[in-house]
PDB file of C-alpha atoms in Angstrom:
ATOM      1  CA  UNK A  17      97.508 101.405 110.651  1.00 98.00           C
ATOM      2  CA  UNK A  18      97.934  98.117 109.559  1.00 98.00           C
ATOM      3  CA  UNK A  19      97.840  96.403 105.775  1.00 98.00           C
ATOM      4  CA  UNK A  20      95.562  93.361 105.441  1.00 98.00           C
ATOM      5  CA  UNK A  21      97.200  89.948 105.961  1.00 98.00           C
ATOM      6  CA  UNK A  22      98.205  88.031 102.539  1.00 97.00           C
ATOM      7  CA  UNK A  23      96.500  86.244 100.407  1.00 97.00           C
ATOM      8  CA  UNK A  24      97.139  84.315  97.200  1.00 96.00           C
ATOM      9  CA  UNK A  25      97.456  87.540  94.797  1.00 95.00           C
ATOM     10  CA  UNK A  26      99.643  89.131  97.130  1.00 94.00           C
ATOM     11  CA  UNK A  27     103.208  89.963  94.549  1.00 89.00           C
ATOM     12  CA  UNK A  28     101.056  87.976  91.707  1.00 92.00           C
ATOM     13  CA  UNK A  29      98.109  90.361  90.467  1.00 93.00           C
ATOM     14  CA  UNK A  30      96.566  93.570  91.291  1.00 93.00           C
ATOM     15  CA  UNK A  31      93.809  92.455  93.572  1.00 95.00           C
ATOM     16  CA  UNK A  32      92.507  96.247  93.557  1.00 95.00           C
ATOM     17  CA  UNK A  33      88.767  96.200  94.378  1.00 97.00           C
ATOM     18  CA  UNK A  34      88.250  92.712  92.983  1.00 96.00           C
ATOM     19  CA  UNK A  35      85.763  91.341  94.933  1.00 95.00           C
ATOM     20  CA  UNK A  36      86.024  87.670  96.757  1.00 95.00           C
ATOM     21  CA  UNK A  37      90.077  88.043  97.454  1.00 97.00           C
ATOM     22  CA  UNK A  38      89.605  86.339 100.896  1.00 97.00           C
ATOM     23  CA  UNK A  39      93.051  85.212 103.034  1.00 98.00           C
ATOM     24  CA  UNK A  40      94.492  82.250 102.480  1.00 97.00           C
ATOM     25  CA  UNK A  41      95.753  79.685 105.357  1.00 97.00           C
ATOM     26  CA  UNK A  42      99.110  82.147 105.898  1.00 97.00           C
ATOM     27  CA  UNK A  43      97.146  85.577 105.886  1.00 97.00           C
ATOM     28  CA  UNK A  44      94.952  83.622 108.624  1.00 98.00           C
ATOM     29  CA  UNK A  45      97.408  82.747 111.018  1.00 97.00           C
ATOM     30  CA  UNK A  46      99.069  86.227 110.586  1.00 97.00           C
ATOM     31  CA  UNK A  47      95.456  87.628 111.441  1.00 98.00           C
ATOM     32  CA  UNK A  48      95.326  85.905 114.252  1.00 97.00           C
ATOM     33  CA  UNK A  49      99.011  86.687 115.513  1.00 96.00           C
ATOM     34  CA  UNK A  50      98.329  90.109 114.650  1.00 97.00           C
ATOM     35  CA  UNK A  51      95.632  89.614 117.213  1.00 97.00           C
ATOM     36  CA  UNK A  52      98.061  88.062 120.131  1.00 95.00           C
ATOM     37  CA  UNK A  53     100.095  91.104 119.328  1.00 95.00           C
ATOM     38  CA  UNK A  54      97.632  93.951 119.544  1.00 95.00           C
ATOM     39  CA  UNK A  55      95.116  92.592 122.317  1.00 95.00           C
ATOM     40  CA  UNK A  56      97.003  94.432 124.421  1.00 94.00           C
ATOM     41  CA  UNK A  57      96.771  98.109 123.312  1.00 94.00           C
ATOM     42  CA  UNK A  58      94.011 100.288 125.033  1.00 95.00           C
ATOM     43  CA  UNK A  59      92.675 100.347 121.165  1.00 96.00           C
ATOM     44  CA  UNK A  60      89.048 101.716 121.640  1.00 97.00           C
ATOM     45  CA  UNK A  61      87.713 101.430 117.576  1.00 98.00           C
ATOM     46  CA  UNK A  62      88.597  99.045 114.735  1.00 98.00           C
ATOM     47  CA  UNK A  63      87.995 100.783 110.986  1.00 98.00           C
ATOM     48  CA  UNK A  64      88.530  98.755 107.836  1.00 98.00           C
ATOM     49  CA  UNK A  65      88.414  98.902 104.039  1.00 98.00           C
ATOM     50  CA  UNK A  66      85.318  97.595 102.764  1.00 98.00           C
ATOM     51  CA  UNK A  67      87.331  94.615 101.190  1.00 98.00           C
ATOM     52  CA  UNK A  68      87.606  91.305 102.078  1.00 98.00           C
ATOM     53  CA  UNK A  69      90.971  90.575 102.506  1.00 98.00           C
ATOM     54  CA  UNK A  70      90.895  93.552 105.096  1.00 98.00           C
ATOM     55  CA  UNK A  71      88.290  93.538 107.577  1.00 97.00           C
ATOM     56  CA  UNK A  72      88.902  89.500 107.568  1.00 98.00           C
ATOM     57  CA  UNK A  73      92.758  90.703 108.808  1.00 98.00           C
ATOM     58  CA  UNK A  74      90.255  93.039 111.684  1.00 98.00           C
ATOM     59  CA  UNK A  75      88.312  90.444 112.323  1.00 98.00           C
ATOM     60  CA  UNK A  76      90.064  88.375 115.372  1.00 98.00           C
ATOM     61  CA  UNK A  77      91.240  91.161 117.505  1.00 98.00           C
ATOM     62  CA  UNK A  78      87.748  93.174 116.830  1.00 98.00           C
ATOM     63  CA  UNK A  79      86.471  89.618 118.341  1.00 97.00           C
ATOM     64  CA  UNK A  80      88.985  89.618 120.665  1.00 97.00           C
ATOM     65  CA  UNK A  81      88.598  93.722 121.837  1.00 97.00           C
ATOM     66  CA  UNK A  82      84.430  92.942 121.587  1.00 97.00           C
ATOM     67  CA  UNK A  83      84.440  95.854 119.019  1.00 98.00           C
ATOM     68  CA  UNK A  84      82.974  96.080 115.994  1.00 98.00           C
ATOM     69  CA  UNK A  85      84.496  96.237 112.349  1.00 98.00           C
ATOM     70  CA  UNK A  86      83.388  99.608 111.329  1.00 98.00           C
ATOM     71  CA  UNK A  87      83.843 100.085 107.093  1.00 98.00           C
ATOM     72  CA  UNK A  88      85.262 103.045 106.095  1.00 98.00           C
ATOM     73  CA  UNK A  89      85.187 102.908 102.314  1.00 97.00           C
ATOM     74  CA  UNK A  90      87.760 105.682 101.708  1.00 98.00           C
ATOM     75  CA  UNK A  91      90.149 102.911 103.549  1.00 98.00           C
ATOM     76  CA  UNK A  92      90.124 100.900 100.569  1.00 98.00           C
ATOM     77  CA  UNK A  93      92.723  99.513  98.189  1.00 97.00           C
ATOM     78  CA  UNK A  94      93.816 102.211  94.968  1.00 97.00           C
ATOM     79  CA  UNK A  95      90.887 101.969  92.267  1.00 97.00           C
ATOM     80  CA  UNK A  96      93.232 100.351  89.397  1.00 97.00           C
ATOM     81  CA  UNK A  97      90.915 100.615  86.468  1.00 95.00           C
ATOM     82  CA  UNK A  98      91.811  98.651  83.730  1.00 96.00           C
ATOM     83  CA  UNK A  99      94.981  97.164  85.752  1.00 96.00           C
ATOM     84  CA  UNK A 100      92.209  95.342  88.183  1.00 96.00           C
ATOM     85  CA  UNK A 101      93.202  91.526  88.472  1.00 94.00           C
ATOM     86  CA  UNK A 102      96.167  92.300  85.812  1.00 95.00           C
ATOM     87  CA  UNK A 103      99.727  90.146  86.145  1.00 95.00           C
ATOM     88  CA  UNK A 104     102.003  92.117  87.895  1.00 92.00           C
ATOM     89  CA  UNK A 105     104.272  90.796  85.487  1.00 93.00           C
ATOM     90  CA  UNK A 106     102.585  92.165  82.818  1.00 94.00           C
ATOM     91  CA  UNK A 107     101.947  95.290  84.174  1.00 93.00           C
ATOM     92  CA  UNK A 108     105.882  96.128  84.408  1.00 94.00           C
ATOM     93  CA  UNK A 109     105.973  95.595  81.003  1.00 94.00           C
ATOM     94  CA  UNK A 110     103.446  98.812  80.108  1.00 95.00           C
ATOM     95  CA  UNK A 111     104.904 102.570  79.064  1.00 94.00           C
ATOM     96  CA  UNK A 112     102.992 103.625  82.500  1.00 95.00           C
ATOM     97  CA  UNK A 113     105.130 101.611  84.706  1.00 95.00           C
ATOM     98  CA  UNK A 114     108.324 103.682  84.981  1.00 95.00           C
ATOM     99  CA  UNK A 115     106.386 106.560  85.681  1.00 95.00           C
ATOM    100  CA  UNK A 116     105.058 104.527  88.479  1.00 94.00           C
ATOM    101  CA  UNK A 117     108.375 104.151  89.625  1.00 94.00           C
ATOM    102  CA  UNK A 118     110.160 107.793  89.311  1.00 95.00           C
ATOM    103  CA  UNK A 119     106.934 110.221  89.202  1.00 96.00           C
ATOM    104  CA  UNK A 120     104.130 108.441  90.613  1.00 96.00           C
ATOM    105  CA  UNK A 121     102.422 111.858  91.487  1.00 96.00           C
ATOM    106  CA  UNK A 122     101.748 111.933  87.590  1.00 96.00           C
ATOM    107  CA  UNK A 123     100.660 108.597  87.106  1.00 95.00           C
ATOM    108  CA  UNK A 124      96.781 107.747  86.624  1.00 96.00           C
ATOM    109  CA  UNK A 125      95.589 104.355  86.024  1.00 96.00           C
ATOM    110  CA  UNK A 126      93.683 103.790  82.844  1.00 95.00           C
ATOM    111  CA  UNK A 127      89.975 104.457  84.136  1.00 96.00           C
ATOM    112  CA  UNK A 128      90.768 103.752  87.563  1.00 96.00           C
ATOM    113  CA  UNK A 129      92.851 107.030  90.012  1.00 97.00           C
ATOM    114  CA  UNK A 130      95.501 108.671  89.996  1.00 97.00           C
ATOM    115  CA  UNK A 131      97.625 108.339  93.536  1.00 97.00           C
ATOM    116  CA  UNK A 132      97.633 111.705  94.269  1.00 97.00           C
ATOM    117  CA  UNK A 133      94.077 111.187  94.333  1.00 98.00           C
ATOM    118  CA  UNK A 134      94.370 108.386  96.016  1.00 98.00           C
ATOM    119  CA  UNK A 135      96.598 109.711  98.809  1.00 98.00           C
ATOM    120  CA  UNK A 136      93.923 112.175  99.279  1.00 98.00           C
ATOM    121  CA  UNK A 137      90.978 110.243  99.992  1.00 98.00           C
ATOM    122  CA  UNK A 138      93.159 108.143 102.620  1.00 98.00           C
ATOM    123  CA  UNK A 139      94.366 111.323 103.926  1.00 98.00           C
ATOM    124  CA  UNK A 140      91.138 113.161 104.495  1.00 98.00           C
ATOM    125  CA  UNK A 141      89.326 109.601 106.115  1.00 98.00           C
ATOM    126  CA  UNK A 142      92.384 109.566 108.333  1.00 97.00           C
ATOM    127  CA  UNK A 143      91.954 113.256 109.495  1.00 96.00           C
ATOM    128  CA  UNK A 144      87.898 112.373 109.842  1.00 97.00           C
ATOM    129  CA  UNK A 145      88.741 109.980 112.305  1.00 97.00           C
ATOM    130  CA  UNK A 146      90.929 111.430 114.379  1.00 95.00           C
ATOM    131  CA  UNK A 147      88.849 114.074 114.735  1.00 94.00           C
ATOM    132  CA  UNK A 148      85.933 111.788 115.420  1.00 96.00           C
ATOM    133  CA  UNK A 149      88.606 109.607 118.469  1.00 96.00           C
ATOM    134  CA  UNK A 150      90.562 113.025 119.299  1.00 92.00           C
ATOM    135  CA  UNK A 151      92.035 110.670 122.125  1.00 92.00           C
ATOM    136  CA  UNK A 152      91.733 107.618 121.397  1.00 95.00           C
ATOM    137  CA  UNK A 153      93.793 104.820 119.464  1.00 96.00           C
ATOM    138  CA  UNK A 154      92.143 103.316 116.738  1.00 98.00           C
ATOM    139  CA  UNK A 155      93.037 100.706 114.360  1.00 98.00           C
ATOM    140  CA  UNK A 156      92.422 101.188 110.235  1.00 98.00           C
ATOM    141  CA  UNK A 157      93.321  98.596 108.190  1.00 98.00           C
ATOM    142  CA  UNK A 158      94.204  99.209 104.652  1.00 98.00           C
ATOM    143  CA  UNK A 159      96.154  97.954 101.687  1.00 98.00           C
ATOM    144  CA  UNK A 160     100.473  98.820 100.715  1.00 97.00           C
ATOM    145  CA  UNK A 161     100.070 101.286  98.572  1.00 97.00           C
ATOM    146  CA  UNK A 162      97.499 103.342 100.437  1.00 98.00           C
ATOM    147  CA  UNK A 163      99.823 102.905 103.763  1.00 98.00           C
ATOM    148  CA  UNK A 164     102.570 104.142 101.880  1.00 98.00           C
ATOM    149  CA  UNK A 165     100.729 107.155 100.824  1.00 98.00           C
ATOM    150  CA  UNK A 166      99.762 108.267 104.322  1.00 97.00           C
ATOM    151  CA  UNK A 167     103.131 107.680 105.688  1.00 98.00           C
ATOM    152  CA  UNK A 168     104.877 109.819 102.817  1.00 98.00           C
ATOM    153  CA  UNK A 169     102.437 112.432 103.884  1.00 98.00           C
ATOM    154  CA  UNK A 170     102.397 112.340 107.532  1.00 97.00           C
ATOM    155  CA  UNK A 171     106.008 112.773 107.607  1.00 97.00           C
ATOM    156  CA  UNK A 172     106.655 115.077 104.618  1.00 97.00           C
ATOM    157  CA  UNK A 173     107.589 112.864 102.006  1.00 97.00           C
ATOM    158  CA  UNK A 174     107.182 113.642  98.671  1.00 97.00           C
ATOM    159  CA  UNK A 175     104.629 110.961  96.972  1.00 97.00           C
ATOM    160  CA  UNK A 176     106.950 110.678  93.885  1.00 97.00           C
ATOM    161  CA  UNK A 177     109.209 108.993  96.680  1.00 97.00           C
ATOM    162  CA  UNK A 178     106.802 106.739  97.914  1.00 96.00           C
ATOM    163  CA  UNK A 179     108.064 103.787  96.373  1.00 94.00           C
ATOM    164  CA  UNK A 180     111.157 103.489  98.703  1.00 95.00           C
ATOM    165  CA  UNK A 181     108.791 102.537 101.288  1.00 97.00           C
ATOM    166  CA  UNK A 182     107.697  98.696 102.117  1.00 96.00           C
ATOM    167  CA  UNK A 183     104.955  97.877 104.072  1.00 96.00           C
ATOM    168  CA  UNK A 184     104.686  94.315 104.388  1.00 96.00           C
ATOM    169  CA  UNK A 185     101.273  91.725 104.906  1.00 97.00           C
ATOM    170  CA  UNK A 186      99.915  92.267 108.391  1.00 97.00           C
ATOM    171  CA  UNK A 187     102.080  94.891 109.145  1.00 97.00           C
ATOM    172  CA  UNK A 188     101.727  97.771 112.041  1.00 97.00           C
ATOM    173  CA  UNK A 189     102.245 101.316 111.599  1.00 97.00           C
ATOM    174  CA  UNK A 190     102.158 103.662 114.055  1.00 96.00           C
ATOM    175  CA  UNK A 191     101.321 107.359 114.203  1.00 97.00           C
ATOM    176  CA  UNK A 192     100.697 109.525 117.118  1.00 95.00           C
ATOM    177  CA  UNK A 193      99.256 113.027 116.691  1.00 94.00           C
ATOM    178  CA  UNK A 194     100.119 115.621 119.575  1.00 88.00           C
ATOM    179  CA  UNK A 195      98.038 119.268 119.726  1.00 83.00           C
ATOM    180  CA  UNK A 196      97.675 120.657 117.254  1.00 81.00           C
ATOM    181  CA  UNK A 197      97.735 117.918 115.427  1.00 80.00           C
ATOM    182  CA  UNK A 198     101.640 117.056 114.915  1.00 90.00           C
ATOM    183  CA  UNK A 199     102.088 114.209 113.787  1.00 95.00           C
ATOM    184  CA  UNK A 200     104.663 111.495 114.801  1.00 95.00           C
ATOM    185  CA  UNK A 201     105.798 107.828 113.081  1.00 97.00           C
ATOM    186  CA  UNK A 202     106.604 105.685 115.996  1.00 95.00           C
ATOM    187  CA  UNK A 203     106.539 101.945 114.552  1.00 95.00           C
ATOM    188  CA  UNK A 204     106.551 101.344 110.488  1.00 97.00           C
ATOM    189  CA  UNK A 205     106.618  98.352 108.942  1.00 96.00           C
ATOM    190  CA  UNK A 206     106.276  96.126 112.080  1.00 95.00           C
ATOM    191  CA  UNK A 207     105.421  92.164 111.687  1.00 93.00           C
ATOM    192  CA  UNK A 208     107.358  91.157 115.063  1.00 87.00           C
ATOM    193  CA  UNK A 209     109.761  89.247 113.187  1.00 74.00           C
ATOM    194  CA  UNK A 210     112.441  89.874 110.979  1.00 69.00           C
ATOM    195  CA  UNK A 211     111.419  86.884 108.649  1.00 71.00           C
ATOM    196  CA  UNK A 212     110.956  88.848 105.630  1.00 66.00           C
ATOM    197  CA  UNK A 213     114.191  90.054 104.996  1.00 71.00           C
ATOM    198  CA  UNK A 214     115.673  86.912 104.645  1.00 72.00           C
ATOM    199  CA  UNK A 215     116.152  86.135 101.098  1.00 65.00           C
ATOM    200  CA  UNK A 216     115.144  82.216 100.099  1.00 63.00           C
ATOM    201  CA  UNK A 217     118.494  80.720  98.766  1.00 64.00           C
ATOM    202  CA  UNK A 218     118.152  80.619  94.703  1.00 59.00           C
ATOM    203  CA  UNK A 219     118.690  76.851  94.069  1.00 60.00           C
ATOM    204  CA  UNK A 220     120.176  76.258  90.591  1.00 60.00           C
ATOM    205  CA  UNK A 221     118.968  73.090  88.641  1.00 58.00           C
ATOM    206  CA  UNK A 222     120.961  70.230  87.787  1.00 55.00           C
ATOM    207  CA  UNK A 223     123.442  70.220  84.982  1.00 52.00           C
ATOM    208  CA  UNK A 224     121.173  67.226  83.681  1.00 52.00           C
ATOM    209  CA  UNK A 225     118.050  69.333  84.094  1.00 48.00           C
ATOM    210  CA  UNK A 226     119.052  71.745  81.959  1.00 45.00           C
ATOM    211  CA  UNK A 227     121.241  70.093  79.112  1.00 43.00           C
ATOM    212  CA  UNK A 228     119.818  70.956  75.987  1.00 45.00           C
ATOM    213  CA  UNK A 229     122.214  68.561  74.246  1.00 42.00           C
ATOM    214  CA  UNK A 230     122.599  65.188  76.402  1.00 43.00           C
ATOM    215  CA  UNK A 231     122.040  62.317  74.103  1.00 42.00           C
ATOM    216  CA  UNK A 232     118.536  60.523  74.883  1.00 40.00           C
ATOM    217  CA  UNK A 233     118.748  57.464  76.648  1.00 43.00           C
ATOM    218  CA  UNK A 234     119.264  54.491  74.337  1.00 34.00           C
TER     219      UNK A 234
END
């Protein structure tokens, strides 16, 4: 399972289903490494959300594997009703946010899903196609918060915990199912690189950038 590469809403807006959200120069190259990284694997079908920003992250190792991007559109991203291309920023400022946080399992968005349901849908396309590749690894490529859901399941964590997991841009996650259909998380969360945990260094501006009461120059 792997989330699509990032793009310029990524920790700005809620891209949801807004259509044209297309990678930008980073989420390209991370594509592409993702490809270096995966070419590899005996991986015999590729399976995307119907959005941009996620069969463009399929798109060089489907090239590279000479498979096809098949859509799946129960892959894709949490319908966000009214919260659709919102300000994250402004989001966290709404009475539905801490429920978000502590009891997400309650939350629905305003005309849009609740996660629950969401979980569900991701769930049940997951179970379709292992059914449909009983022994075969496959690739679906999806978006954080549906990841997150369908770890938290898979491994019998409760959804109103789900927000203790990170899944990162262009990340790999990794679950092997064993008769009668156990299943196991072997890799979560994997970029190759350790990169995003380092924190950028807050810089602090200049005593003269920030003087409110330095006389003007004369």
């Amino acid at each position: 399972m792997v989330r699509h590469a990032t793009n310029d809403w990524v920790g700005e807006r809620l891209a949801g289903w807004t259509p044209g959200v297309h990678l930008n120069e980073a989420g390209q190259q991370q594509a592409f490494a993702l490809a270096e990284r995966l070419a590899p694997m005996p991986i015999k079908a590729i399976y995307s959300s119907p959005l941009e920003r996620a069969w463009e992250t399929a798109a060089p190792l489907a090239e590279r594997l000479n498979l096809p991007v098949e859509i799946e559109p129960d892959l894709g991203e949490v319908q966000y009703g009214q919260w659709t291309g919102k300000p994250l920023k402004e989001m966290r400022e709404t009475d539905l946010w801490p429920l978000l946080m502590m009891a997400p399992s309650l939350a629905r968005f305003p005309e849009g899903e609740s996660l629950s349901e969401a979980q569900a849908r991701i769930v049940g396309a997951l179970e379709r196609l292992r059914r449909k590749h009983p022994d075969d690894m496959i690739m679906a490529v999806s978006h954080a918060d549906m990841l997150k859901a369908v770890v938290a399941h898979y491994i019998g964590l409760h959804l109103d915990l789900f927000q203790r997991l990170v899944i990162s841009p262009a990340a790999v996650s990794v679950l092997r199912f064993s008769p009668p259909g156990i299943a196991r998380l072997e890799r979560f969360n994997d970029t190759g690189t350790l990169s995003d945990l380092v924190v950028e260094p807050k810089i602090e501006p200049k005593a003269e950038e920030t003087s409110e009461t330095a006389a003007p120059n004369t």
